[in-house]
Each structure stands twice: as C-alpha cells, then as structure tokens.
Amino acid sequence: MEASPATAPPAVPHWLPAGAALAAAGWGANQFTPLAAVHRTQEQWHPVLVAVLFTAYLPGLLPGLLGGPAADRFGRRRVVRAALLLSAAASALPTAASSSPAAVCAGRLATGVAAGFALSAGTRWLRELCAAAGRSGAGERRAAYATGAGLAGGALAAGMLAEWLPAPTVLPCLVHAALALLALAATTCAPETTGGTAGAPLRLGGWCRRTVGHPRFVWVVLPASPAVFGAATVAYVVLPPLVADEVPGYAPLFSGVVAALTLSVGVVAQPLAVRLHHARTARATLAGMVTVIGGLLVGALAAYGDSVALVLVAAVLLGAGYGLTLGSGLLEIARLAPPSALPSTAFLHQGAAYSGFLTPLLLAVTAGAAPYPALLTGMAVVGLLCLWVTARFSRGNPP
C-alpha cells in the first residue's frame, strides 16, 4: 500500500536547507583567505594591512554570537534568512567598490556579523529539525559537517577561481553571493522551530559564580581556548605567504588548498575529542594542545627552510589541534554549566576561542622585531606554559 501524502517522507529532508545555510555562511566566512594572497602578490598590499582586513572579521563575529538568543526571540528561520541576505551583500560590497581596502574592510565586518548570526542560529535550527524528525543524535554532527564543508569548500573554491579565472578578487565574491541567495531561496519553505526558549535572555549573573568561577574553567578551559582559532589561522593565514616564493604564480590556489586541508582535518578530529574525553582528566584538551605545539614547531621549521611540504604537514597538525581543542572545550563546558546557563557559558567560551583570530595580526605587527621562525617558536613556548597550567590543574579540579 502506498503511503498517504500525510505520512510520506518529504522529497527533500527538512534539515537540508538549514545545512545549506550553514555551508553558505561558512563559505563566505573563509573565502577571503585565498583572496588575501591576491591582494598581497598582485595588488602589493602591505602584509599588516592584509592582516588587519582579515582581523576585521572578528569585531563583527562577536556580536553575531547573539544569533542564538535572537533566534529564540524572533525564530530560527527568520534570523538565518536575514543573515544569508547580509552575507550575500557583504560579498558583493567589495566588488561594487573596486575592492578598495575600505570596502574590503566593511565587507569583512559585515561577513563576520552574518556568519555569527547564521552559524549560531542555524546550528540550533538544524539540531531541532533533526530532533523533530526523530534523529536527535544526528543534528550536532550534521551541523558540524555542513559548517566545515562551507569553511573548507569556500577557501578551496575561491582559491581555484582566483587562480584560473579572470577578476580574481571579484568573481569568487560574486559566486558566493549567488550561493547565499540560493540558500536563502531554499529556506523559504523550510519549517520553523521554537526550541521552547522563546525570549530567553543571556544569564550573566549566577552562572558566573557557578561556572566561570570554577577552577576547571579558569585553569583548563580558558588556557586552551585561544589555541582553537589561533592554530587554524596560523596554518592557513600565516604560513602560506611565508613560502609563496616557492609556488610562483600559484599563491591563491596554494592558500586555498592549505585552508581546506586545515579545516577538513579539524572536522575529522572533533569526534576524536569525544573518544579521548574522560570524566576525571583533561586528556582531550591536553592532546589538542600538544598537537598545536607540534604544529607551531613544524611551522617554524617550514618558515626557516621555505618548505612547502612542511607547511602542509604543519597544516595537518594545526588542523587536528584546532579540532581537538574546539571539541574538548565544548565537552568541558557541557560538564560545567547547568542547562539553563549553557548558552551563556558557551557564549563566553566562543568569545575566548575567537581571540585566536588576532594571531595573524599580532605576528604581522611583531614581524619587524623578530623573524617568523622565532615568533612561531615563541608561540610554542607560550603553548607549553599553557599546557603545564592545564595539566597541573586538570586532575585536582573535577567538575
């Protein structure tokens, strides 16, 4: 007997448009990485200026973290759709203004806002759509894969477009704008979810004493947090330009490949954090920090020897460290925070992790005082100190 229309499964899964929105937002967030190589090599922009433009994403991303509470108040689909529209406009802005530094900076800022709102609200939306379909356990995994695919695919596609097609700073942005609008159209008929928390504010009072004041948060979670995106940005923002002379004519493509490799390894490594996680130790966090330190040291060797191969090895290690520290940090937060305070605590953890986006700018500003191999080695030494602090306090302060 054929299923009735009321019980027949939908031709397109309800969660797929939300996944497409996450991928489109991630694509826009990371397409600047290979385009920065074009600005450096073809337009001769100063490395510090390029680092400033990359970091301009951060001031927009931080308020974008309020996308979760905004989605609780206004609805998941509405917030995601508004963010997709902003993401498309942010990509089109530099092309309309001839890719001037001011236009690129404004576009990066708007991209940060759009990505923050789309990723935070879209992740909740996708989880709840999967739960409504009886697949609660698949929501988090699908959200991570969709976001990771967008981040990695956006960098790789932008690098390929910039390398082999004309208008290298314009065409990739227009392609993303079109994809964001397609994702916007796909979400038109996607069902809304409520999540049961409409109007819930960020709780910035009692949870501070209960969670943020806990020694495990102070001495285990926070020391590892900047390593999350610090590791990723060193891999795909800092290292590729240092060996650009070894890949003449292919700097944008190489930058996109390194970014895609880093983020793909990070997505694969996140489930490993769950397996390493232990109730009485911080071994997942420690493993991530050790991997990041190893990646920094290999990156220093790559910069010293102008080695393309070592940059790829460093990208794998730093990508794995990014995935492990991100996954372990979220697991620690889930153990420390009561359910009512979990969104607020995760908000603070994300803010601490996003501080790693400042790493390329800090290295570019200090590059005149010391060569990059020395700076990267110094970062590894700081990482060792943080590793010692985390190891020292992890066993004595169980949640």
mmCIF file of C-alpha atoms in Angstrom:
data_model
loop_
_atom_site.group_PDB
_atom_site.id
_atom_site.type_symbol
_atom_site.label_atom_id
_atom_site.label_comp_id
_atom_site.label_asym_id
_atom_site.label_seq_id
_atom_site.Cartn_x
_atom_site.Cartn_y
_atom_site.Cartn_z
ATOM 1 C CA MET A 1 0.000 0.000 0.000
ATOM 2 C CA GLU A 2 1.367 3.425 -0.903
ATOM 3 C CA ALA A 3 1.984 5.917 1.860
ATOM 4 C CA SER A 4 -0.573 8.677 2.114
ATOM 5 C CA PRO A 5 0.531 12.256 1.464
ATOM 6 C CA ALA A 6 0.307 12.963 5.168
ATOM 7 C CA THR A 7 2.750 10.220 6.084
ATOM 8 C CA ALA A 8 5.028 10.146 3.037
ATOM 9 C CA PRO A 9 8.560 11.339 3.758
ATOM 10 C CA PRO A 10 9.448 14.701 2.216
ATOM 11 C CA ALA A 11 11.293 14.652 -1.123
ATOM 12 C CA VAL A 12 13.937 16.905 0.456
ATOM 13 C CA PRO A 13 14.771 16.399 4.158
ATOM 14 C CA HIS A 14 13.648 19.350 6.258
ATOM 15 C CA TRP A 15 17.136 19.784 7.704
ATOM 16 C CA LEU A 16 18.835 20.150 4.311
ATOM 17 C CA PRO A 17 18.011 23.860 3.734
ATOM 18 C CA ALA A 18 19.358 24.650 7.203
ATOM 19 C CA GLY A 19 22.512 22.707 6.351
ATOM 20 C CA ALA A 20 22.825 24.639 3.087
ATOM 21 C CA ALA A 21 22.531 27.895 5.026
ATOM 22 C CA LEU A 22 25.342 26.835 7.369
ATOM 23 C CA ALA A 23 27.539 25.853 4.423
ATOM 24 C CA ALA A 24 26.883 29.157 2.634
ATOM 25 C CA ALA A 25 27.703 31.145 5.770
ATOM 26 C CA GLY A 26 30.915 29.178 6.303
ATOM 27 C CA TRP A 27 31.858 29.656 2.640
ATOM 28 C CA GLY A 28 31.564 33.432 2.957
ATOM 29 C CA ALA A 29 33.477 33.478 6.220
ATOM 30 C CA ASN A 30 36.564 31.814 4.754
ATOM 31 C CA GLN A 31 36.712 32.892 1.111
ATOM 32 C CA PHE A 32 38.944 35.859 1.982
ATOM 33 C CA THR A 33 41.880 33.558 2.833
ATOM 34 C CA PRO A 34 42.984 32.882 -0.769
ATOM 35 C CA LEU A 35 41.875 36.346 -1.893
ATOM 36 C CA ALA A 36 44.333 37.806 0.606
ATOM 37 C CA ALA A 37 47.100 36.162 -1.439
ATOM 38 C CA VAL A 38 45.864 38.065 -4.491
ATOM 39 C CA HIS A 39 45.929 41.363 -2.597
ATOM 40 C CA ARG A 40 49.462 40.642 -1.372
ATOM 41 C CA THR A 41 51.016 39.366 -4.582
ATOM 42 C CA GLN A 42 49.145 41.144 -7.382
ATOM 43 C CA GLU A 43 47.998 44.361 -5.729
ATOM 44 C CA GLN A 44 51.043 44.681 -3.449
ATOM 45 C CA TRP A 45 49.068 45.400 -0.296
ATOM 46 C CA HIS A 46 51.215 45.522 2.835
ATOM 47 C CA PRO A 47 51.134 42.344 4.967
ATOM 48 C CA VAL A 48 49.967 44.309 8.013
ATOM 49 C CA LEU A 49 47.083 45.786 6.004
ATOM 50 C CA VAL A 50 46.057 42.308 4.848
ATOM 51 C CA ALA A 51 46.238 41.058 8.447
ATOM 52 C CA VAL A 52 44.066 43.980 9.591
ATOM 53 C CA LEU A 53 41.500 43.155 6.919
ATOM 54 C CA PHE A 54 41.463 39.517 7.980
ATOM 55 C CA THR A 55 41.008 40.531 11.635
ATOM 56 C CA ALA A 56 38.163 42.925 10.721
ATOM 57 C CA TYR A 57 36.028 39.794 10.636
ATOM 58 C CA LEU A 58 36.346 39.428 14.412
ATOM 59 C CA PRO A 59 34.540 42.623 15.601
ATOM 60 C CA GLY A 60 31.563 41.553 13.511
ATOM 61 C CA LEU A 61 31.694 37.941 14.599
ATOM 62 C CA LEU A 62 31.482 38.679 18.328
ATOM 63 C CA PRO A 63 28.082 40.451 18.296
ATOM 64 C CA GLY A 64 26.998 37.795 15.814
ATOM 65 C CA LEU A 65 27.238 35.283 18.654
ATOM 66 C CA LEU A 66 23.962 36.767 19.864
ATOM 67 C CA GLY A 67 22.320 34.937 16.972
ATOM 68 C CA GLY A 68 21.244 32.194 19.378
ATOM 69 C CA PRO A 69 19.249 34.478 21.697
ATOM 70 C CA ALA A 70 17.958 36.396 18.665
ATOM 71 C CA ALA A 71 16.738 33.131 17.159
ATOM 72 C CA ASP A 72 14.974 32.315 20.440
ATOM 73 C CA ARG A 73 13.153 35.609 20.246
ATOM 74 C CA PHE A 74 12.451 36.054 16.532
ATOM 75 C CA GLY A 75 12.621 32.498 15.194
ATOM 76 C CA ARG A 76 15.433 30.414 13.781
ATOM 77 C CA ARG A 77 14.457 30.656 10.122
ATOM 78 C CA ARG A 78 13.940 34.412 10.197
ATOM 79 C CA VAL A 79 17.372 35.090 11.733
ATOM 80 C CA VAL A 80 19.137 32.678 9.370
ATOM 81 C CA ARG A 81 17.467 34.192 6.318
ATOM 82 C CA ALA A 82 18.409 37.724 7.359
ATOM 83 C CA ALA A 83 21.999 36.578 7.935
ATOM 84 C CA LEU A 84 22.166 34.965 4.476
ATOM 85 C CA LEU A 85 20.962 38.172 2.878
ATOM 86 C CA LEU A 86 23.622 40.137 4.769
ATOM 87 C CA SER A 87 26.275 37.576 3.799
ATOM 88 C CA ALA A 88 25.416 37.981 0.100
ATOM 89 C CA ALA A 89 25.537 41.770 0.398
ATOM 90 C CA ALA A 90 28.869 41.592 2.255
ATOM 91 C CA SER A 91 30.408 39.619 -0.624
ATOM 92 C CA ALA A 92 29.001 41.977 -3.247
ATOM 93 C CA LEU A 93 30.178 45.144 -1.463
ATOM 94 C CA PRO A 94 33.924 44.943 -2.304
ATOM 95 C CA THR A 95 33.137 44.143 -5.948
ATOM 96 C CA ALA A 96 30.909 47.226 -6.228
ATOM 97 C CA ALA A 97 33.652 49.420 -4.745
ATOM 98 C CA SER A 98 36.549 48.069 -6.856
ATOM 99 C CA SER A 99 37.938 46.058 -3.932
ATOM 100 C CA SER A 100 39.398 49.090 -2.155
ATOM 101 C CA PRO A 101 40.796 48.418 1.349
ATOM 102 C CA ALA A 102 37.909 50.339 2.929
ATOM 103 C CA ALA A 103 35.322 48.324 1.007
ATOM 104 C CA VAL A 104 37.043 45.038 1.801
ATOM 105 C CA CYS A 105 37.168 46.011 5.482
ATOM 106 C CA ALA A 106 33.453 46.856 5.506
ATOM 107 C CA GLY A 107 32.703 43.596 3.724
ATOM 108 C CA ARG A 108 34.755 41.598 6.207
ATOM 109 C CA LEU A 109 32.991 43.268 9.135
ATOM 110 C CA ALA A 110 29.562 42.539 7.660
ATOM 111 C CA THR A 111 30.650 38.980 6.851
ATOM 112 C CA GLY A 112 31.544 38.474 10.499
ATOM 113 C CA VAL A 113 28.121 39.645 11.655
ATOM 114 C CA ALA A 114 26.377 37.454 9.082
ATOM 115 C CA ALA A 115 28.471 34.385 9.883
ATOM 116 C CA GLY A 116 27.991 34.776 13.637
ATOM 117 C CA PHE A 117 24.207 35.015 13.370
ATOM 118 C CA ALA A 118 23.852 32.345 10.678
ATOM 119 C CA LEU A 119 26.100 29.777 12.346
ATOM 120 C CA SER A 120 24.738 30.169 15.875
ATOM 121 C CA ALA A 121 21.063 30.354 14.886
ATOM 122 C CA GLY A 122 21.449 27.865 12.035
ATOM 123 C CA THR A 123 23.072 25.256 14.257
ATOM 124 C CA ARG A 124 20.136 25.410 16.676
ATOM 125 C CA TRP A 125 17.683 25.274 13.795
ATOM 126 C CA LEU A 126 19.304 22.227 12.200
ATOM 127 C CA ARG A 127 19.527 20.380 15.542
ATOM 128 C CA GLU A 128 15.838 20.951 16.232
ATOM 129 C CA LEU A 129 14.801 19.943 12.709
ATOM 130 C CA CYS A 130 16.696 16.683 13.120
ATOM 131 C CA ALA A 131 15.140 16.140 16.545
ATOM 132 C CA ALA A 132 11.660 16.725 15.098
ATOM 133 C CA ALA A 133 12.407 14.020 12.517
ATOM 134 C CA GLY A 134 13.443 11.585 15.259
ATOM 135 C CA ARG A 135 17.193 11.943 14.619
ATOM 136 C CA SER A 136 18.304 13.945 17.655
ATOM 137 C CA GLY A 137 21.799 12.479 17.657
ATOM 138 C CA ALA A 138 22.420 13.456 14.035
ATOM 139 C CA GLY A 139 21.802 17.195 14.452
ATOM 140 C CA GLU A 140 25.115 18.166 16.006
ATOM 141 C CA ARG A 141 27.062 16.010 13.561
ATOM 142 C CA ARG A 142 25.258 17.365 10.512
ATOM 143 C CA ALA A 143 25.738 20.944 11.692
ATOM 144 C CA ALA A 144 29.475 20.373 12.161
ATOM 145 C CA TYR A 145 29.826 18.753 8.737
ATOM 146 C CA ALA A 146 27.816 21.460 6.965
ATOM 147 C CA THR A 147 29.800 24.253 8.602
ATOM 148 C CA GLY A 148 33.117 22.506 7.984
ATOM 149 C CA ALA A 149 32.217 21.856 4.350
ATOM 150 C CA GLY A 150 31.433 25.535 3.873
ATOM 151 C CA LEU A 151 34.615 26.738 5.554
ATOM 152 C CA ALA A 152 36.866 24.332 3.660
ATOM 153 C CA GLY A 153 34.981 24.432 0.364
ATOM 154 C CA GLY A 154 34.770 28.222 0.346
ATOM 155 C CA ALA A 155 38.523 28.613 0.722
ATOM 156 C CA LEU A 156 39.313 25.961 -1.888
ATOM 157 C CA ALA A 157 36.766 27.195 -4.430
ATOM 158 C CA ALA A 158 37.803 30.838 -4.009
ATOM 159 C CA GLY A 159 41.437 29.826 -4.471
ATOM 160 C CA MET A 160 40.639 27.924 -7.668
ATOM 161 C CA LEU A 161 38.514 30.748 -9.075
ATOM 162 C CA ALA A 162 41.145 33.356 -8.214
ATOM 163 C CA GLU A 163 43.904 31.221 -9.730
ATOM 164 C CA TRP A 164 42.401 30.228 -13.067
ATOM 165 C CA LEU A 165 39.643 32.709 -13.932
ATOM 166 C CA PRO A 166 39.676 36.461 -14.576
ATOM 167 C CA ALA A 167 38.806 39.135 -11.988
ATOM 168 C CA PRO A 168 40.340 37.145 -9.107
ATOM 169 C CA THR A 169 39.065 39.463 -6.355
ATOM 170 C CA VAL A 170 35.597 39.884 -7.881
ATOM 171 C CA LEU A 171 34.408 36.583 -9.328
ATOM 172 C CA PRO A 172 34.807 34.470 -6.126
ATOM 173 C CA CYS A 173 32.782 37.029 -4.169
ATOM 174 C CA LEU A 174 30.025 37.077 -6.772
ATOM 175 C CA VAL A 175 29.891 33.274 -6.789
ATOM 176 C CA HIS A 176 29.428 33.248 -3.033
ATOM 177 C CA ALA A 177 26.760 35.963 -3.196
ATOM 178 C CA ALA A 178 24.837 33.816 -5.683
ATOM 179 C CA LEU A 179 25.201 30.722 -3.488
ATOM 180 C CA ALA A 180 23.993 32.623 -0.418
ATOM 181 C CA LEU A 181 20.924 33.775 -2.347
ATOM 182 C CA LEU A 182 20.272 30.195 -3.496
ATOM 183 C CA ALA A 183 20.463 29.033 0.125
ATOM 184 C CA LEU A 184 18.100 31.872 1.041
ATOM 185 C CA ALA A 185 15.610 30.636 -1.552
ATOM 186 C CA ALA A 186 15.972 27.061 -0.281
ATOM 187 C CA THR A 187 14.975 28.120 3.245
ATOM 188 C CA THR A 188 11.728 29.750 2.072
ATOM 189 C CA CYS A 189 9.596 26.679 2.714
ATOM 190 C CA ALA A 190 11.708 25.107 5.482
ATOM 191 C CA PRO A 191 9.719 24.637 8.717
ATOM 192 C CA GLU A 192 10.313 26.893 11.704
ATOM 193 C CA THR A 193 11.204 25.519 15.133
ATOM 194 C CA THR A 194 10.754 27.114 18.518
ATOM 195 C CA GLY A 195 13.163 25.256 20.785
ATOM 196 C CA GLY A 196 10.953 26.077 23.761
ATOM 197 C CA THR A 197 13.111 29.012 24.869
ATOM 198 C CA ALA A 198 11.443 31.984 23.212
ATOM 199 C CA GLY A 199 12.524 35.201 24.795
ATOM 200 C CA ALA A 200 15.204 33.572 26.958
ATOM 201 C CA PRO A 201 17.906 36.131 27.797
ATOM 202 C CA LEU A 202 21.581 35.567 28.316
ATOM 203 C CA ARG A 203 22.037 34.861 32.016
ATOM 204 C CA LEU A 204 25.024 36.915 33.098
ATOM 205 C CA GLY A 205 24.581 36.705 36.862
ATOM 206 C CA GLY A 206 24.548 33.499 38.882
ATOM 207 C CA TRP A 207 26.145 31.375 36.192
ATOM 208 C CA CYS A 208 29.322 33.489 36.501
ATOM 209 C CA ARG A 209 29.789 32.330 40.078
ATOM 210 C CA ARG A 210 28.845 28.742 39.318
ATOM 211 C CA THR A 211 30.652 28.085 36.057
ATOM 212 C CA VAL A 212 33.076 30.825 35.072
ATOM 213 C CA GLY A 213 34.393 30.974 38.606
ATOM 214 C CA HIS A 214 35.014 27.232 38.682
ATOM 215 C CA PRO A 215 38.763 26.437 38.795
ATOM 216 C CA ARG A 216 38.372 23.998 35.926
ATOM 217 C CA PHE A 217 37.015 26.741 33.662
ATOM 218 C CA VAL A 218 39.776 29.156 34.690
ATOM 219 C CA TRP A 219 42.708 26.741 34.584
ATOM 220 C CA VAL A 220 41.666 24.158 31.984
ATOM 221 C CA VAL A 221 39.175 25.663 29.541
ATOM 222 C CA LEU A 222 40.471 29.228 29.210
ATOM 223 C CA PRO A 223 44.204 28.465 28.687
ATOM 224 C CA ALA A 224 43.330 26.249 25.722
ATOM 225 C CA SER A 225 40.641 28.467 24.198
ATOM 226 C CA PRO A 226 42.830 30.863 22.127
ATOM 227 C CA ALA A 227 44.570 27.829 20.605
ATOM 228 C CA VAL A 228 41.367 26.871 18.782
ATOM 229 C CA PHE A 229 41.403 29.545 16.092
ATOM 230 C CA GLY A 230 44.977 30.572 16.799
ATOM 231 C CA ALA A 231 46.067 27.192 15.433
ATOM 232 C CA ALA A 232 43.774 27.378 12.404
ATOM 233 C CA THR A 233 44.742 30.917 11.400
ATOM 234 C CA VAL A 234 48.464 30.252 11.761
ATOM 235 C CA ALA A 235 48.036 27.297 9.398
ATOM 236 C CA TYR A 236 46.130 28.976 6.595
ATOM 237 C CA VAL A 237 46.764 32.719 7.070
ATOM 238 C CA VAL A 238 50.336 32.980 8.381
ATOM 239 C CA LEU A 239 52.241 30.062 6.844
ATOM 240 C CA PRO A 240 51.272 30.097 3.107
ATOM 241 C CA PRO A 241 52.639 33.627 2.439
ATOM 242 C CA LEU A 242 55.972 32.646 4.011
ATOM 243 C CA VAL A 243 56.586 30.107 1.238
ATOM 244 C CA ALA A 244 54.785 31.974 -1.578
ATOM 245 C CA ASP A 245 58.075 32.342 -3.491
ATOM 246 C CA GLU A 246 58.274 28.533 -3.670
ATOM 247 C CA VAL A 247 54.919 28.331 -5.508
ATOM 248 C CA PRO A 248 55.293 31.217 -8.002
ATOM 249 C CA GLY A 249 52.037 32.026 -9.733
ATOM 250 C CA TYR A 250 50.012 29.695 -7.555
ATOM 251 C CA ALA A 251 49.780 31.628 -4.272
ATOM 252 C CA PRO A 252 45.945 31.925 -4.209
ATOM 253 C CA LEU A 253 45.452 28.251 -5.051
ATOM 254 C CA PHE A 254 48.031 27.109 -2.525
ATOM 255 C CA SER A 255 46.451 29.278 0.165
ATOM 256 C CA GLY A 256 43.035 27.786 -0.561
ATOM 257 C CA VAL A 257 44.407 24.237 -0.501
ATOM 258 C CA VAL A 258 46.108 24.797 2.868
ATOM 259 C CA ALA A 259 42.930 26.315 4.336
ATOM 260 C CA ALA A 260 40.786 23.441 3.066
ATOM 261 C CA LEU A 261 43.276 20.884 4.386
ATOM 262 C CA THR A 262 43.441 22.533 7.811
ATOM 263 C CA LEU A 263 39.698 22.782 8.288
ATOM 264 C CA SER A 264 38.939 19.345 6.860
ATOM 265 C CA VAL A 265 41.363 17.748 9.315
ATOM 266 C CA GLY A 266 39.738 19.821 12.069
ATOM 267 C CA VAL A 267 36.278 18.456 11.258
ATOM 268 C CA VAL A 268 37.614 14.885 11.252
ATOM 269 C CA ALA A 269 39.440 15.444 14.565
ATOM 270 C CA GLN A 270 36.430 16.741 16.503
ATOM 271 C CA PRO A 271 34.840 13.294 17.029
ATOM 272 C CA LEU A 272 38.211 12.078 18.267
ATOM 273 C CA ALA A 273 37.920 14.567 21.139
ATOM 274 C CA VAL A 274 34.780 12.729 22.260
ATOM 275 C CA ARG A 275 36.688 9.439 22.364
ATOM 276 C CA LEU A 276 39.630 10.938 24.239
ATOM 277 C CA HIS A 277 37.418 12.785 26.687
ATOM 278 C CA HIS A 278 37.453 11.417 30.227
ATOM 279 C CA ALA A 279 35.392 12.428 33.237
ATOM 280 C CA ARG A 280 38.383 12.870 35.567
ATOM 281 C CA THR A 281 41.092 14.146 33.261
ATOM 282 C CA ALA A 282 41.532 16.711 30.505
ATOM 283 C CA ARG A 283 43.307 14.370 28.150
ATOM 284 C CA ALA A 284 41.347 15.512 25.090
ATOM 285 C CA THR A 285 42.304 19.122 25.800
ATOM 286 C CA LEU A 286 45.905 18.164 26.541
ATOM 287 C CA ALA A 287 46.135 16.125 23.337
ATOM 288 C CA GLY A 288 44.861 19.093 21.361
ATOM 289 C CA MET A 289 47.345 21.490 22.948
ATOM 290 C CA VAL A 290 50.266 19.100 22.341
ATOM 291 C CA THR A 291 49.222 18.814 18.694
ATOM 292 C CA VAL A 292 49.042 22.593 18.341
ATOM 293 C CA ILE A 293 52.512 22.999 19.852
ATOM 294 C CA GLY A 294 53.870 20.400 17.450
ATOM 295 C CA GLY A 295 52.230 22.193 14.538
ATOM 296 C CA LEU A 296 53.768 25.515 15.572
ATOM 297 C CA LEU A 297 57.242 23.975 15.742
ATOM 298 C CA VAL A 298 56.837 22.352 12.324
ATOM 299 C CA GLY A 299 55.562 25.701 11.023
ATOM 300 C CA ALA A 300 58.678 27.395 12.379
ATOM 301 C CA LEU A 301 60.820 24.833 10.537
ATOM 302 C CA ALA A 302 58.781 25.429 7.370
ATOM 303 C CA ALA A 303 59.327 29.179 7.607
ATOM 304 C CA TYR A 304 63.032 28.725 8.284
ATOM 305 C CA GLY A 305 63.566 26.352 5.350
ATOM 306 C CA ASP A 306 60.958 27.798 2.932
ATOM 307 C CA SER A 307 59.449 24.326 2.739
ATOM 308 C CA VAL A 308 56.083 23.861 1.057
ATOM 309 C CA ALA A 309 55.915 20.248 2.238
ATOM 310 C CA LEU A 310 56.426 21.240 5.874
ATOM 311 C CA VAL A 311 53.684 23.867 5.565
ATOM 312 C CA LEU A 312 51.311 21.064 4.557
ATOM 313 C CA VAL A 313 52.482 18.929 7.493
ATOM 314 C CA ALA A 314 52.008 21.872 9.848
ATOM 315 C CA ALA A 315 48.516 22.427 8.404
ATOM 316 C CA VAL A 316 47.572 18.841 9.245
ATOM 317 C CA LEU A 317 48.885 19.127 12.806
ATOM 318 C CA LEU A 318 47.384 22.551 13.432
ATOM 319 C CA GLY A 319 44.075 21.444 11.898
ATOM 320 C CA ALA A 320 43.987 18.432 14.196
ATOM 321 C CA GLY A 321 44.825 20.667 17.148
ATOM 322 C CA TYR A 322 42.060 23.070 16.141
ATOM 323 C CA GLY A 323 39.501 20.262 16.025
ATOM 324 C CA LEU A 324 40.615 18.654 19.289
ATOM 325 C CA THR A 325 40.720 21.890 21.302
ATOM 326 C CA LEU A 326 37.361 23.016 19.912
ATOM 327 C CA GLY A 327 35.684 19.678 20.608
ATOM 328 C CA SER A 328 37.207 19.256 24.062
ATOM 329 C CA GLY A 329 36.316 22.817 25.069
ATOM 330 C CA LEU A 330 32.661 22.259 24.192
ATOM 331 C CA LEU A 331 32.665 18.997 26.158
ATOM 332 C CA GLU A 332 34.144 20.725 29.204
ATOM 333 C CA ILE A 333 31.530 23.478 29.006
ATOM 334 C CA ALA A 334 28.748 20.901 28.819
ATOM 335 C CA ARG A 335 30.076 19.278 32.018
ATOM 336 C CA LEU A 336 30.441 22.524 33.949
ATOM 337 C CA ALA A 337 27.335 24.508 33.085
ATOM 338 C CA PRO A 338 23.789 23.747 34.246
ATOM 339 C CA PRO A 339 21.323 23.507 31.338
ATOM 340 C CA SER A 340 19.866 26.959 31.991
ATOM 341 C CA ALA A 341 23.325 28.574 31.843
ATOM 342 C CA LEU A 342 24.762 26.526 28.973
ATOM 343 C CA PRO A 343 24.053 29.074 26.180
ATOM 344 C CA SER A 344 25.629 31.890 28.198
ATOM 345 C CA THR A 345 28.688 29.859 29.156
ATOM 346 C CA ALA A 346 29.154 28.670 25.580
ATOM 347 C CA PHE A 347 28.926 32.334 24.518
ATOM 348 C CA LEU A 348 31.893 33.233 26.727
ATOM 349 C CA HIS A 349 33.884 30.193 25.610
ATOM 350 C CA GLN A 350 33.316 31.087 21.966
ATOM 351 C CA GLY A 351 34.455 34.649 22.632
ATOM 352 C CA ALA A 352 37.665 33.380 24.234
ATOM 353 C CA ALA A 353 38.247 30.980 21.342
ATOM 354 C CA TYR A 354 37.677 33.709 18.750
ATOM 355 C CA SER A 355 40.528 35.713 20.291
ATOM 356 C CA GLY A 356 42.746 33.387 18.264
ATOM 357 C CA PHE A 357 41.722 35.327 15.145
ATOM 358 C CA LEU A 358 44.035 38.099 16.378
ATOM 359 C CA THR A 359 47.089 35.861 15.924
ATOM 360 C CA PRO A 360 47.910 36.787 12.289
ATOM 361 C CA LEU A 361 47.723 40.491 13.119
ATOM 362 C CA LEU A 362 49.921 40.129 16.205
ATOM 363 C CA LEU A 363 52.515 38.198 14.201
ATOM 364 C CA ALA A 364 52.422 40.687 11.306
ATOM 365 C CA VAL A 365 52.923 43.645 13.658
ATOM 366 C CA THR A 366 55.825 41.999 15.512
ATOM 367 C CA ALA A 367 57.490 40.573 12.389
ATOM 368 C CA GLY A 368 59.844 43.571 12.267
ATOM 369 C CA ALA A 369 61.261 42.716 15.679
ATOM 370 C CA ALA A 370 61.974 39.030 15.035
ATOM 371 C CA PRO A 371 61.766 36.596 12.104
ATOM 372 C CA TYR A 372 58.735 34.351 11.776
ATOM 373 C CA PRO A 373 60.575 31.155 12.800
ATOM 374 C CA ALA A 374 61.452 32.809 16.116
ATOM 375 C CA LEU A 375 57.915 34.165 16.578
ATOM 376 C CA LEU A 376 56.329 30.779 15.927
ATOM 377 C CA THR A 377 58.794 29.112 18.283
ATOM 378 C CA GLY A 378 57.899 31.702 20.903
ATOM 379 C CA MET A 379 54.228 30.866 20.449
ATOM 380 C CA ALA A 380 55.084 27.206 21.001
ATOM 381 C CA VAL A 381 56.842 28.133 24.254
ATOM 382 C CA VAL A 382 53.752 30.024 25.407
ATOM 383 C CA GLY A 383 51.733 26.963 24.441
ATOM 384 C CA LEU A 384 53.974 24.798 26.605
ATOM 385 C CA LEU A 385 53.329 27.090 29.567
ATOM 386 C CA CYS A 386 49.565 26.873 28.990
ATOM 387 C CA LEU A 387 49.891 23.100 28.647
ATOM 388 C CA TRP A 388 51.646 22.885 32.011
ATOM 389 C CA VAL A 389 48.939 25.002 33.666
ATOM 390 C CA THR A 390 46.171 22.866 32.182
ATOM 391 C CA ALA A 391 47.864 19.579 33.110
ATOM 392 C CA ARG A 392 48.636 20.840 36.615
ATOM 393 C CA PHE A 393 45.032 21.771 37.456
ATOM 394 C CA SER A 394 43.053 19.264 35.405
ATOM 395 C CA ARG A 395 43.095 16.375 37.892
ATOM 396 C CA GLY A 396 42.657 18.419 41.047
ATOM 397 C CA ASN A 397 39.537 20.288 39.956
ATOM 398 C CA PRO A 398 36.911 17.864 38.667
ATOM 399 C CA PRO A 399 33.545 19.425 37.792
#
